[in-house]
Amino acid sequence: MRYCGWVVRKVQVGRVLILEVSTSSSVRLSVLVFKPERDRDFYATVRDVDVGTALCFEGFPAEEQKSKRGIEYVVEKLEIYAKPLEPLPVDTAGKTPVLLDTRLKYRWLLARKPEERAIVRIRSGIIKAAREYFEANGFTEIHTPKIVAAGAEGGATLFKVQYFENDAYLSQSPQLYKQMLIASFEKVYEITPYFRAEKFNTPRHLNESWGIDAEQGFISSVEDVMKTLEELVAYIVNYVSKNYREELEELGIQPLQLTTPFKRLKFTEVVDLLRSEGVDVRENEDLSDYAERKLGEIMSEKKHYLYFIVGFPWSSTAFYYMREEDGIYTRKFDLDFKGLEIASGGQREHRYEKLVEALKDKGLNPENYSFYLEAFKYGMPPHGGFGLGIERLLMKILNLENIREAVLFVRDRTRLIP
Ligand code: ATP
Ligand code: MG
């Protein structure tokens, strides 16, 4: 076998030279052991190799595995591809701790470290699993525009861009477009960036984040949508537990096995529950971060790590959610994972007249949404969907403290490079 990678550490023990190499074949390091009598041909070359060197080797695992740091190899062939021009700015061997700020600046280099690599690989596993789930369940993958004329969630949170003679915005959600496609597809999904211009600085917000969006038509109730979401999340989490054991072990994470259905709580129930615990909650507003975390603690005690909150009040939701007859509550839900919202979704308003009314009720001008509204004129079936945050899900699977750890290149209030 041929393996390629980078030297993260070089050690000499007596006359034995050891190169620890990070390769793509495994998150575990490859430990190349060179003995002067056995490896006379390589010995001079290896003595010259610096940390950071890119190389390939052919060899086989040593009979006796003594290293705790990785898999030991006896090398038969060695090719040097590139030497570092200067010493590395960070320790890729994982021997010196790195501050978050430095970590975010040099993530692309630190990804040579098993732990950092593990996070990136599991993120890629989440996407793989999501595609597998959707493809097996009749969803078509779509791509909707990221340069748009109107936002889905309101103007204050949009990044403006100059689009020739017109003002345009970066898309904060594929909401409007994925709904329009329910005029011609029963089930669609998109793996997409969300751009949000909120000036937040929290451990759970990014200004460019990624989501798994789905929308499905011909539903009989919001339950159909919740079922899709819980099946998807259970599929992803169980897929990661099964296929990324080494990565999880590297991060010290116990693999999680999820079963569906997840617990469903009515919004009004949540209000009562939180109030009984002395938490201040308003009936007509979204739950605060604190209330969400508190609920997470209560639910975790009952071993409910993932749970839905259903029936948010109309005063707290976007215009496109279907309202109940009472006009007060909606068919919007959140999916929370240990006290953090990881997804929002619900049944949408598919009746043209009601939708126009809803826009007006939210103080929006229906004329700005005419391209969207038109899709509701020609046989729009009852439908619903959700947006699931990839970084938030990854964060919760891996117990990451800060959402910034879940992306390779962070876009937040103060980070535009690298
Ligand atoms: P929050 O209330 O937590 O700010 P939201 O309700 O505004 O999130 P949604 O519009 O419901 O977010 O987006 C769907 C999902 O996408 C969220 O549940 C979350 O997982 C993820 N998401 C949304 N905005 C962000 C962001 N700024 N950073 C990271 N993830 C996000
Ligand atoms: Mg939400």
GROMACS .gro file of C-alpha atoms and ligand atoms in nm:
model
  450
    1MET     CA    1   0.000   0.000   0.000
    2ARG     CA    2   0.108   0.356  -0.070
    3TYR     CA    3   0.025   0.628   0.181
    4CYS     CA    4   0.074   1.003   0.143
    5GLY     CA    5   0.074   1.274   0.405
    6TRP     CA    6   0.271   1.518   0.621
    7VAL     CA    7   0.527   1.475   0.894
    8VAL     CA    8   0.381   1.609   1.218
    9ARG     CA    9   0.658   1.500   1.452
   10LYS     CA   10   1.010   1.368   1.431
   11VAL     CA   11   1.175   1.190   1.720
   12GLN     CA   12   1.501   1.011   1.771
   13VAL     CA   13   1.515   0.734   2.029
   14GLY     CA   14   1.873   0.617   2.055
   15ARG     CA   15   1.965   0.540   1.696
   16VAL     CA   16   1.608   0.482   1.586
   17LEU     CA   17   1.441   0.762   1.389
   18ILE     CA   18   1.066   0.798   1.405
   19LEU     CA   19   0.844   1.005   1.176
   20GLU     CA   20   0.482   1.054   1.273
   21VAL     CA   21   0.286   1.111   0.954
   22SER     CA   22  -0.071   1.229   0.909
   23THR     CA   23  -0.227   1.057   0.606
   24SER     CA   24  -0.572   1.046   0.453
   25SER     CA   25  -0.605   0.672   0.499
   26SER     CA   26  -0.697   0.703   0.866
   27VAL     CA   27  -0.737   0.966   1.135
   28ARG     CA   28  -0.475   0.772   1.329
   29LEU     CA   29  -0.117   0.878   1.267
   30SER     CA   30   0.124   0.656   1.076
   31VAL     CA   31   0.438   0.602   1.279
   32LEU     CA   32   0.733   0.530   1.050
   33VAL     CA   33   1.017   0.361   1.230
   34PHE     CA   34   1.367   0.364   1.078
   35LYS     CA   35   1.647   0.152   1.219
   36PRO     CA   36   1.999   0.226   1.092
   37GLU     CA   37   2.088  -0.136   1.024
   38ARG     CA   38   1.760  -0.216   0.847
   39ASP     CA   39   1.694   0.112   0.666
   40ARG     CA   40   2.044   0.213   0.563
   41ASP     CA   41   1.917   0.347   0.227
   42PHE     CA   42   1.667   0.592   0.381
   43TYR     CA   43   1.854   0.682   0.692
   44ALA     CA   44   2.032   0.993   0.564
   45THR     CA   45   1.715   1.120   0.393
   46VAL     CA   46   1.502   1.075   0.702
   47ARG     CA   47   1.755   1.250   0.925
   48ASP     CA   48   1.713   1.551   0.696
   49VAL     CA   49   1.333   1.554   0.698
   50ASP     CA   50   1.166   1.841   0.885
   51VAL     CA   51   0.825   1.856   1.047
   52GLY     CA   52   0.584   1.972   0.776
   53THR     CA   53   0.738   1.770   0.492
   54ALA     CA   54   0.494   1.620   0.243
   55LEU     CA   55   0.584   1.262   0.157
   56CYS     CA   56   0.454   0.927   0.039
   57PHE     CA   57   0.565   0.587   0.158
   58GLU     CA   58   0.506   0.225   0.086
   59GLY     CA   59   0.529  -0.026   0.365
   60PHE     CA   60   0.351  -0.262   0.597
   61PRO     CA   61   0.234  -0.245   0.959
   62ALA     CA   62   0.505  -0.358   1.200
   63GLU     CA   63   0.454  -0.695   1.363
   64GLU     CA   64   0.499  -0.547   1.705
   65GLN     CA   65   0.286  -0.231   1.758
   66LYS     CA   66   0.442  -0.034   2.040
   67SER     CA   67   0.334   0.326   1.973
   68LYS     CA   68   0.035   0.482   2.149
   69ARG     CA   69   0.044   0.761   1.892
   70GLY     CA   70  -0.061   0.560   1.588
   71ILE     CA   71   0.003   0.262   1.363
   72GLU     CA   72   0.369   0.164   1.325
   73TYR     CA   73   0.502   0.091   0.978
   74VAL     CA   74   0.812  -0.064   0.832
   75VAL     CA   75   0.892   0.147   0.526
   76GLU     CA   76   0.998  -0.003   0.195
   77LYS     CA   77   0.985   0.302  -0.024
   78LEU     CA   78   0.993   0.673   0.057
   79GLU     CA   79   0.929   0.972  -0.172
   80ILE     CA   80   0.971   1.330  -0.055
   81TYR     CA   81   0.736   1.574  -0.234
   82ALA     CA   82   0.776   1.908  -0.061
   83LYS     CA   83   0.977   2.051   0.224
   84PRO     CA   84   0.848   2.335   0.442
   85LEU     CA   85   1.006   2.673   0.365
   86GLU     CA   86   0.999   2.770   0.731
   87PRO     CA   87   0.898   2.619   1.066
   88LEU     CA   88   0.522   2.568   1.103
   89PRO     CA   89   0.332   2.846   1.289
   90VAL     CA   90   0.137   2.587   1.490
   91ASP     CA   91   0.208   2.248   1.641
   92THR     CA   92   0.041   1.985   1.422
   93ALA     CA   93   0.156   1.705   1.652
   94GLY     CA   94  -0.094   1.811   1.918
   95LYS     CA   95   0.167   1.842   2.191
   96THR     CA   96   0.113   2.214   2.258
   97PRO     CA   97  -0.238   2.350   2.322
   98VAL     CA   98  -0.369   2.608   2.072
   99LEU     CA   99  -0.596   2.903   2.154
  100LEU     CA  100  -0.927   2.914   1.967
  101ASP     CA  101  -0.826   3.222   1.769
  102THR     CA  102  -0.505   3.060   1.640
  103ARG     CA  103  -0.691   2.739   1.581
  104LEU     CA  104  -0.942   2.917   1.357
  105LYS     CA  105  -0.667   3.095   1.165
  106TYR     CA  106  -0.471   2.775   1.098
  107ARG     CA  107  -0.746   2.516   1.078
  108TRP     CA  108  -0.637   2.411   0.730
  109LEU     CA  109  -0.293   2.327   0.867
  110LEU     CA  110  -0.406   2.192   1.203
  111ALA     CA  111  -0.628   1.950   1.013
  112ARG     CA  112  -0.315   1.737   1.000
  113LYS     CA  113  -0.389   1.662   1.367
  114PRO     CA  114  -0.606   1.354   1.432
  115GLU     CA  115  -0.866   1.545   1.639
  116GLU     CA  116  -0.911   1.824   1.385
  117ARG     CA  117  -0.919   1.574   1.102
  118ALA     CA  118  -1.183   1.373   1.285
  119ILE     CA  119  -1.416   1.674   1.304
  120VAL     CA  120  -1.380   1.744   0.931
  121ARG     CA  121  -1.435   1.381   0.840
  122ILE     CA  122  -1.746   1.348   1.055
  123ARG     CA  123  -1.888   1.663   0.899
  124SER     CA  124  -1.836   1.502   0.561
  125GLY     CA  125  -2.006   1.188   0.697
  126ILE     CA  126  -2.313   1.391   0.795
  127ILE     CA  127  -2.352   1.507   0.435
  128LYS     CA  128  -2.298   1.159   0.297
  129ALA     CA  129  -2.560   1.016   0.531
  130ALA     CA  130  -2.811   1.291   0.451
  131ARG     CA  131  -2.778   1.227   0.077
  132GLU     CA  132  -2.819   0.855   0.132
  133TYR     CA  133  -3.135   0.912   0.335
  134PHE     CA  134  -3.294   1.151   0.085
  135GLU     CA  135  -3.204   0.944  -0.221
  136ALA     CA  136  -3.351   0.633  -0.060
  137ASN     CA  137  -3.673   0.822   0.018
  138GLY     CA  138  -3.764   0.976  -0.314
  139PHE     CA  139  -3.625   1.329  -0.269
  140THR     CA  140  -3.463   1.514  -0.560
  141GLU     CA  141  -3.155   1.724  -0.490
  142ILE     CA  142  -3.195   2.085  -0.602
  143HIS     CA  143  -2.985   2.401  -0.611
  144THR     CA  144  -3.154   2.735  -0.564
  145PRO     CA  145  -3.002   3.081  -0.616
  146LYS     CA  146  -2.776   3.231  -0.352
  147ILE     CA  147  -2.811   3.581  -0.499
  148VAL     CA  148  -3.168   3.689  -0.442
  149ALA     CA  149  -3.395   3.992  -0.459
  150ALA     CA  150  -3.594   3.929  -0.141
  151GLY     CA  151  -3.525   3.758   0.187
  152ALA     CA  152  -3.725   3.481   0.346
  153GLU     CA  153  -3.683   3.585   0.708
  154GLY     CA  154  -3.688   3.963   0.696
  155GLY     CA  155  -3.465   4.243   0.572
  156ALA     CA  156  -3.244   4.328   0.872
  157THR     CA  157  -3.046   4.008   0.844
  158LEU     CA  158  -2.951   4.025   0.476
  159PHE     CA  159  -2.609   4.093   0.325
  160LYS     CA  160  -2.648   4.340   0.041
  161VAL     CA  161  -2.463   4.291  -0.289
  162GLN     CA  162  -2.449   4.507  -0.599
  163TYR     CA  163  -2.609   4.315  -0.886
  164PHE     CA  164  -2.540   4.528  -1.196
  165GLU     CA  165  -2.798   4.811  -1.178
  166ASN     CA  166  -2.991   4.650  -0.893
  167ASP     CA  167  -2.953   4.581  -0.524
  168ALA     CA  168  -2.950   4.215  -0.441
  169TYR     CA  169  -2.886   4.006  -0.130
  170LEU     CA  170  -2.710   3.687  -0.032
  171SER     CA  171  -2.965   3.418   0.039
  172GLN     CA  172  -3.036   3.358   0.407
  173SER     CA  173  -3.243   3.046   0.330
  174PRO     CA  174  -3.373   2.854   0.024
  175GLN     CA  175  -3.721   2.876   0.178
  176LEU     CA  176  -3.910   3.055  -0.098
  177TYR     CA  177  -3.751   2.862  -0.385
  178LYS     CA  178  -3.784   2.516  -0.236
  179GLN     CA  179  -4.152   2.586  -0.171
  180MET     CA  180  -4.201   2.703  -0.531
  181LEU     CA  181  -4.065   2.370  -0.650
  182ILE     CA  182  -4.348   2.190  -0.473
  183ALA     CA  183  -4.543   2.313  -0.774
  184SER     CA  184  -4.357   2.048  -0.976
  185PHE     CA  185  -4.182   1.802  -0.740
  186GLU     CA  186  -4.326   1.604  -0.454
  187LYS     CA  187  -4.005   1.602  -0.248
  188VAL     CA  188  -3.689   1.811  -0.277
  189TYR     CA  189  -3.378   1.873  -0.070
  190GLU     CA  190  -3.082   2.106  -0.082
  191ILE     CA  191  -2.752   2.122   0.101
  192THR     CA  192  -2.685   2.491   0.110
  193PRO     CA  193  -2.512   2.786   0.274
  194TYR     CA  194  -2.717   3.037   0.475
  195PHE     CA  195  -2.590   3.394   0.484
  196ARG     CA  196  -2.713   3.592   0.782
  197ALA     CA  197  -2.603   3.946   0.855
  198GLU     CA  198  -2.702   3.946   1.222
  199LYS     CA  199  -2.432   4.112   1.428
  200PHE     CA  200  -2.439   3.835   1.683
  201ASN     CA  201  -2.138   3.704   1.861
  202THR     CA  202  -2.252   3.384   2.025
  203PRO     CA  203  -2.113   3.029   2.047
  204ARG     CA  204  -2.399   2.905   1.824
  205HIS     CA  205  -2.418   3.156   1.539
  206LEU     CA  206  -2.213   3.204   1.222
  207ASN     CA  207  -2.269   3.459   0.948
  208GLU     CA  208  -2.215   3.191   0.687
  209SER     CA  209  -2.346   2.854   0.797
  210TRP     CA  210  -2.468   2.543   0.617
  211GLY     CA  211  -2.801   2.372   0.625
  212ILE     CA  212  -2.980   2.064   0.505
  213ASP     CA  213  -3.313   2.185   0.369
  214ALA     CA  214  -3.604   1.970   0.265
  215GLU     CA  215  -3.958   2.033   0.144
  216GLN     CA  216  -4.232   1.779   0.071
  217GLY     CA  217  -4.576   1.806  -0.080
  218PHE     CA  218  -4.903   1.615  -0.055
  219ILE     CA  219  -4.871   1.587   0.323
  220SER     CA  220  -5.167   1.508   0.542
  221SER     CA  221  -5.032   1.697   0.844
  222VAL     CA  222  -4.724   1.853   0.998
  223GLU     CA  223  -4.653   1.509   1.144
  224ASP     CA  224  -4.538   1.389   0.800
  225VAL     CA  225  -4.267   1.655   0.801
  226MET     CA  226  -4.158   1.584   1.157
  227LYS     CA  227  -4.133   1.219   1.069
  228THR     CA  228  -3.899   1.294   0.780
  229LEU     CA  229  -3.682   1.515   0.999
  230GLU     CA  230  -3.653   1.271   1.288
  231GLU     CA  231  -3.578   0.981   1.055
  232LEU     CA  232  -3.315   1.188   0.878
  233VAL     CA  233  -3.145   1.297   1.202
  234ALA     CA  234  -3.153   0.945   1.348
  235TYR     CA  235  -3.012   0.811   1.021
  236ILE     CA  236  -2.729   1.064   1.022
  237VAL     CA  237  -2.637   1.016   1.389
  238ASN     CA  238  -2.648   0.636   1.366
  239TYR     CA  239  -2.450   0.644   1.040
  240VAL     CA  240  -2.177   0.849   1.207
  241SER     CA  241  -2.176   0.617   1.509
  242LYS     CA  242  -2.136   0.316   1.282
  243ASN     CA  243  -1.894   0.447   1.020
  244TYR     CA  244  -1.680   0.694   1.213
  245ARG     CA  245  -1.581   0.493   1.520
  246GLU     CA  246  -1.213   0.580   1.496
  247GLU     CA  247  -1.290   0.950   1.460
  248LEU     CA  248  -1.530   0.949   1.756
  249GLU     CA  249  -1.275   0.763   1.965
  250GLU     CA  250  -1.010   1.017   1.871
  251LEU     CA  251  -1.242   1.288   2.007
  252GLY     CA  252  -1.340   1.087   2.314
  253ILE     CA  253  -1.706   1.074   2.211
  254GLN     CA  254  -1.929   0.783   2.303
  255PRO     CA  255  -2.121   0.679   1.985
  256LEU     CA  256  -2.490   0.765   2.015
  257GLN     CA  257  -2.768   0.535   1.895
  258LEU     CA  258  -3.098   0.713   1.826
  259THR     CA  259  -3.443   0.563   1.794
  260THR     CA  260  -3.754   0.738   1.665
  261PRO     CA  261  -4.004   0.885   1.732
  262PHE     CA  262  -3.852   1.175   1.924
  263LYS     CA  263  -4.057   1.328   2.203
  264ARG     CA  264  -4.305   1.597   2.094
  265LEU     CA  265  -4.387   1.888   2.323
  266LYS     CA  266  -4.649   2.152   2.254
  267PHE     CA  267  -4.521   2.507   2.275
  268THR     CA  268  -4.784   2.584   2.541
  269GLU     CA  269  -4.669   2.279   2.740
  270VAL     CA  270  -4.311   2.405   2.723
  271VAL     CA  271  -4.421   2.743   2.856
  272ASP     CA  272  -4.596   2.579   3.152
  273LEU     CA  273  -4.307   2.343   3.217
  274LEU     CA  274  -4.048   2.621   3.215
  275ARG     CA  275  -4.262   2.849   3.430
  276SER     CA  276  -4.302   2.571   3.685
  277GLU     CA  277  -3.921   2.569   3.702
  278GLY     CA  278  -3.916   2.943   3.760
  279VAL     CA  279  -3.801   3.039   3.410
  280ASP     CA  280  -3.951   3.360   3.271
  281VAL     CA  281  -4.115   3.282   2.934
  282ARG     CA  282  -4.354   3.484   2.720
  283GLU     CA  283  -4.648   3.313   2.552
  284ASN     CA  284  -4.614   3.505   2.228
  285GLU     CA  285  -4.239   3.500   2.169
  286ASP     CA  286  -3.977   3.255   2.056
  287LEU     CA  287  -3.792   3.078   2.338
  288SER     CA  288  -3.483   3.255   2.463
  289ASP     CA  289  -3.145   3.089   2.454
  290TYR     CA  290  -3.166   3.047   2.831
  291ALA     CA  291  -3.512   2.891   2.817
  292GLU     CA  292  -3.392   2.649   2.546
  293ARG     CA  293  -3.098   2.541   2.757
  294LYS     CA  294  -3.312   2.502   3.068
  295LEU     CA  295  -3.557   2.286   2.874
  296GLY     CA  296  -3.260   2.081   2.753
  297GLU     CA  297  -3.162   2.010   3.112
  298ILE     CA  298  -3.516   1.906   3.206
  299MET     CA  299  -3.545   1.679   2.902
  300SER     CA  300  -3.199   1.527   2.947
  301GLU     CA  301  -3.296   1.415   3.297
  302LYS     CA  302  -3.572   1.214   3.131
  303LYS     CA  303  -3.324   1.082   2.871
  304HIS     CA  304  -3.490   1.278   2.590
  305TYR     CA  305  -3.187   1.422   2.413
  306LEU     CA  306  -3.375   1.519   2.098
  307TYR     CA  307  -3.728   1.658   2.112
  308PHE     CA  308  -3.967   1.865   1.906
  309ILE     CA  309  -4.143   2.179   2.022
  310VAL     CA  310  -4.458   2.217   1.811
  311GLY     CA  311  -4.708   2.496   1.765
  312PHE     CA  312  -4.516   2.822   1.798
  313PRO     CA  313  -4.727   3.138   1.826
  314TRP     CA  314  -4.788   3.328   1.501
  315SER     CA  315  -4.637   3.641   1.657
  316SER     CA  316  -4.299   3.464   1.673
  317THR     CA  317  -4.283   3.302   1.328
  318ALA     CA  318  -4.213   3.388   0.965
  319PHE     CA  319  -4.510   3.458   0.737
  320TYR     CA  320  -4.510   3.130   0.547
  321TYR     CA  321  -4.609   2.899   0.835
  322MET     CA  322  -4.966   2.771   0.838
  323ARG     CA  323  -5.179   2.925   1.111
  324GLU     CA  324  -5.419   2.724   1.318
  325GLU     CA  325  -5.789   2.819   1.303
  326ASP     CA  326  -5.751   3.014   1.629
  327GLY     CA  327  -5.511   3.249   1.450
  328ILE     CA  328  -5.281   3.248   1.754
  329TYR     CA  329  -5.072   2.937   1.701
  330THR     CA  330  -4.903   2.790   1.394
  331ARG     CA  331  -4.780   2.457   1.263
  332LYS     CA  332  -4.420   2.557   1.314
  333PHE     CA  333  -4.184   2.333   1.507
  334ASP     CA  334  -3.826   2.335   1.629
  335LEU     CA  335  -3.610   2.031   1.682
  336ASP     CA  336  -3.379   2.075   1.981
  337PHE     CA  337  -3.076   1.862   2.067
  338LYS     CA  338  -2.973   1.887   2.434
  339GLY     CA  339  -3.096   2.242   2.476
  340LEU     CA  340  -2.996   2.379   2.135
  341GLU     CA  341  -3.222   2.439   1.836
  342ILE     CA  342  -3.079   2.237   1.548
  343ALA     CA  343  -3.372   2.268   1.306
  344SER     CA  344  -3.688   2.465   1.238
  345GLY     CA  345  -3.972   2.360   1.012
  346GLY     CA  346  -4.341   2.314   0.978
  347GLN     CA  347  -4.641   2.301   0.755
  348ARG     CA  348  -4.665   2.597   0.517
  349GLU     CA  349  -4.961   2.805   0.407
  350HIS     CA  350  -5.040   2.676   0.058
  351ARG     CA  351  -5.367   2.867   0.000
  352TYR     CA  352  -5.303   3.175  -0.213
  353GLU     CA  353  -5.546   3.412  -0.043
  354LYS     CA  354  -5.434   3.317   0.306
  355LEU     CA  355  -5.071   3.361   0.207
  356VAL     CA  356  -5.130   3.715   0.078
  357GLU     CA  357  -5.311   3.791   0.403
  358ALA     CA  358  -5.021   3.650   0.603
  359LEU     CA  359  -4.767   3.868   0.422
  360LYS     CA  360  -4.973   4.177   0.491
  361ASP     CA  361  -5.023   4.074   0.853
  362LYS     CA  362  -4.644   4.061   0.891
  363GLY     CA  363  -4.611   4.407   0.739
  364LEU     CA  364  -4.458   4.278   0.413
  365ASN     CA  365  -4.553   4.396   0.069
  366PRO     CA  366  -4.701   4.111  -0.140
  367GLU     CA  367  -4.573   4.283  -0.457
  368ASN     CA  368  -4.216   4.209  -0.353
  369TYR     CA  369  -4.309   3.842  -0.335
  370SER     CA  370  -4.505   3.814  -0.660
  371PHE     CA  371  -4.258   3.563  -0.812
  372TYR     CA  372  -4.315   3.341  -0.509
  373LEU     CA  373  -4.688   3.394  -0.484
  374GLU     CA  374  -4.740   3.298  -0.847
  375ALA     CA  375  -4.633   2.943  -0.764
  376PHE     CA  376  -4.939   2.914  -0.541
  377LYS     CA  377  -5.185   2.982  -0.821
  378TYR     CA  378  -5.155   2.661  -1.020
  379GLY     CA  379  -5.225   2.370  -0.794
  380MET     CA  380  -5.001   2.397  -0.491
  381PRO     CA  381  -5.057   2.095  -0.265
  382PRO     CA  382  -5.035   2.107   0.116
  383HIS     CA  383  -4.667   2.093   0.199
  384GLY     CA  384  -4.402   2.144   0.461
  385GLY     CA  385  -4.033   2.115   0.527
  386PHE     CA  386  -3.742   2.213   0.745
  387GLY     CA  387  -3.393   2.358   0.763
  388LEU     CA  388  -3.142   2.164   0.969
  389GLY     CA  389  -2.819   2.339   1.071
  390ILE     CA  390  -2.515   2.125   0.986
  391GLU     CA  391  -2.278   2.299   1.229
  392ARG     CA  392  -2.532   2.285   1.510
  393LEU     CA  393  -2.586   1.913   1.453
  394LEU     CA  394  -2.212   1.847   1.438
  395MET     CA  395  -2.162   2.056   1.751
  396LYS     CA  396  -2.410   1.844   1.943
  397ILE     CA  397  -2.287   1.509   1.812
  398LEU     CA  398  -1.931   1.600   1.914
  399ASN     CA  399  -2.004   1.808   2.226
  400LEU     CA  400  -1.822   2.105   2.074
  401GLU     CA  401  -1.847   2.417   2.288
  402ASN     CA  402  -1.830   2.669   2.008
  403ILE     CA  403  -1.995   2.644   1.666
  404ARG     CA  404  -1.677   2.788   1.514
  405GLU     CA  405  -1.509   2.454   1.579
  406ALA     CA  406  -1.753   2.293   1.336
  407VAL     CA  407  -1.633   2.482   1.025
  408LEU     CA  408  -1.295   2.495   0.854
  409PHE     CA  409  -1.310   2.862   0.756
  410VAL     CA  410  -1.516   3.074   0.993
  411ARG     CA  411  -1.728   3.366   0.882
  412ASP     CA  412  -1.835   3.563   1.187
  413ARG     CA  413  -1.848   3.927   1.293
  414THR     CA  414  -1.469   3.960   1.299
  415ARG     CA  415  -1.350   3.688   1.062
  416LEU     CA  416  -1.339   3.731   0.685
  417ILE     CA  417  -1.001   3.568   0.632
  418PRO     CA  418  -0.870   3.307   0.583
  419ATP     P1  419  -3.169   3.094   1.604
  419ATP     O1  420  -3.303   3.131   1.657
  419ATP     O2  421  -3.101   2.988   1.686
  419ATP     O3  422  -3.082   3.212   1.575
  419ATP     P2  423  -3.309   3.064   1.358
  419ATP     O4  424  -3.439   3.018   1.412
  419ATP     O5  425  -3.293   3.205   1.319
  419ATP     O6  426  -3.190   3.023   1.460
  419ATP     P3  427  -3.368   2.914   1.122
  419ATP     O7  428  -3.406   3.024   1.032
  419ATP     O8  429  -3.474   2.837   1.188
  419ATP     O9  430  -3.268   2.972   1.233
  419ATP    O10  431  -3.267   2.819   1.044
  419ATP     C1  432  -3.275   2.678   1.045
  419ATP     C2  433  -3.157   2.617   1.117
  419ATP    O11  434  -3.035   2.661   1.061
  419ATP     C3  435  -3.146   2.656   1.263
  419ATP    O12  436  -3.227   2.573   1.343
  419ATP     C4  437  -3.000   2.638   1.291
  419ATP    O13  438  -2.970   2.502   1.313
  419ATP     C5  439  -2.936   2.679   1.160
  419ATP     N1  440  -2.894   2.819   1.162
  419ATP     C6  441  -2.969   2.926   1.132
  419ATP     N2  442  -2.902   3.040   1.145
  419ATP     C7  443  -2.779   3.005   1.184
  419ATP     C8  444  -2.660   3.078   1.214
  419ATP     N3  445  -2.658   3.209   1.205
  419ATP     N4  446  -2.550   3.009   1.250
  419ATP     C9  447  -2.554   2.876   1.258
  419ATP     N5  448  -2.661   2.800   1.232
  419ATP    C10  449  -2.772   2.863   1.195
  420MG      MG  450  -3.542   2.851   1.385
   0.00000   0.00000   0.00000
